[in-house]
Structure formats: C-alpha cells, structure tokens
Amino acid sequence: MERLTDAEKELMDILWEKEKAFMKDLMEAYPEPKPATTTIATLLKRMQNKKMVGYKTFGNSREYFPMVEKGRYFTTEMSGLIGKFFNNSVTQFASFFTANAKLSEKELLEIKKIIENEIEKKHK
C-alpha cells in the first residue's frame, strides 16, 4: 500500500468520515481557506493512481469513495514506522513511546489495562 502525503491524508480523512462524496461535498468539508477545486481534483487523481480512492459516475459528476479502510491504512503506516525507526521491535517502540510521550499516570494505567486485557485474551 502506498503512503499518502499530508494533503492526501487530509482529503482521505474526509472520505473516510463521509464514506462517499461528490466534489461539492468534499469542498464543503474543508475549513477556510478552502483549497482550489483543481487542487482537490489533482489529489483525487493521485489517490486513484495509488488505488486508495474510487468513484462512480452519475452524469457529469463523480461520487468518490475510499477503497482502503482507515484501520488497515493506519496499521500499515504504524508497521512501517516501527520497522523504520525501531528495527521491527514493538517492544522498543513501546519503551520509547512510554518514556517520551509525557503520559500521565492515568494514561499509563489505561495502557497497562489494555495490555492486561490482551494478555487475558491470549490465555483463553
């Protein structure tokens, strides 16, 4: 799966939220200052080439939709990050994250609970 640029990711977030949208819907979803329609069209074309976005034609209009689930994209991105910066070691990533993210005690306890729940699932 190809990586999205920041601008493509912003547009993809809109599509993931809306599930399908015409150009006018996409334009309305952007905050001010809104990008030009041609900019959005270019982004959509690049994302189609990456097989991330598809469309259906209705007359002269196209209704765009995401071809990749948000969770799947996020998982792929995180795996790449862990591979690139942490030698494919989730343990190294977790150690770095918990030491450097300035987490509160409450947040650390929540993470601990998530991990304990995952361990329980593996023992069932």
C-alpha atoms as one frame of an Amber mdcrd trajectory, in Angstrom:
protein
   0.000   0.000   0.000   1.387   3.377  -0.965   1.837   6.114   1.575  -0.362
   9.222   1.437   1.064  12.734   1.506  -0.234  15.042   4.241  -2.617  16.732
   1.775  -3.876  13.357   0.518  -4.315  12.130   4.097  -6.398  15.205   4.938
  -8.665  14.501   1.957  -8.776  10.784   2.760  -9.878  11.586   6.327 -12.848
  13.449   4.845 -13.702  10.490   2.604 -13.371   8.013   5.475 -15.741  10.145
   7.524 -18.296  10.666   4.749 -17.844   7.206   3.151 -18.740   8.697  -0.259
 -18.863  12.247  -1.541 -19.173  14.413  -4.621 -16.671  17.223  -5.248 -19.019
  19.816  -3.710 -19.289  17.709  -0.532 -15.520  17.468  -0.298 -15.097  21.214
  -0.804 -17.684  21.974   1.898 -15.867  19.715   4.378 -12.616  21.691   4.136
 -12.024  24.522   6.594 -11.206  28.031   5.374  -9.173  28.857   3.436 -10.508
  26.153   1.153  -8.193  24.693  -1.476  -8.984  25.212  -5.149 -11.224  22.650
  -6.826  -8.352  21.865  -9.199  -6.134  21.040  -6.212  -8.708  18.584  -4.881
  -9.125  17.075  -8.353  -5.348  16.580  -8.606  -5.225  14.946  -5.163  -8.108
  12.639  -6.081  -6.371  11.616  -9.318  -3.138  10.811  -7.456  -5.095   8.849
  -4.856  -6.879   6.920  -7.622  -3.489   6.028  -9.100  -2.474   4.750  -5.652
  -5.670   2.633  -5.575  -6.838   4.463  -2.458  -9.914   6.165  -3.961 -12.511
   5.038  -6.452 -15.540   6.721  -7.973 -18.902   6.135  -9.610 -20.078   8.373
 -12.410 -23.526   9.989 -12.286 -23.991  12.028 -15.445 -21.180  14.583 -15.421
 -20.470  14.120 -11.702 -18.295  11.653  -9.868 -19.051  10.271  -6.438 -15.767
   9.376  -4.714 -15.278   6.702  -2.088 -12.323   5.239  -0.151 -11.023   1.895
  -1.397  -8.961   1.244   1.743 -10.297   1.068   5.285  -8.889   3.606   7.708
  -7.857   0.901  10.191  -5.974  -1.038   7.533  -4.138   2.084   6.375  -3.239
   3.038   9.949  -1.963  -0.476  10.699   0.232  -0.408   7.597   1.577   3.045
   8.491   2.357   2.000  12.077   4.094  -1.179  10.914   6.251   0.898   8.576
   7.087   3.343  11.344   8.025   0.569  13.756  10.110  -1.132  11.079  11.893
   2.045  10.009  12.660   3.549  13.418  12.520   0.643  15.873  14.091  -2.271
  13.999  10.693  -4.027  13.732  10.577  -4.226  17.539   7.214  -3.351  19.043
   8.876  -3.571  22.450  11.409  -0.870  21.503   8.548   1.268  20.172   6.502
   0.835  23.373   9.515   1.639  25.524  10.307   4.781  23.536   6.659   5.870
  23.453   6.008   5.445  27.169   9.288   7.152  28.111   8.941  10.118  25.740
   5.236  10.827  25.339   4.906  12.574  28.723   1.977  10.362  29.682   0.095
  10.946  32.890  -0.187   8.207  35.491  -3.834   7.774  34.462  -2.841   7.275
  30.806  -0.119   4.781  31.758  -2.646   2.827  33.857  -5.070   2.803  30.905
  -2.332   1.415  28.649  -1.487  -1.179  31.293  -5.145  -2.246  31.415  -5.269
  -2.574  27.611  -2.149  -4.768  27.660  -3.515  -6.910  30.512  -6.776  -7.409
  28.585  -4.830  -8.525  25.501  -2.818 -10.980  27.621  -6.077 -12.401  29.039
  -7.455 -12.916  25.532  -4.355 -14.905  24.572  -4.824 -17.239  27.547  -8.437
 -18.074  26.698
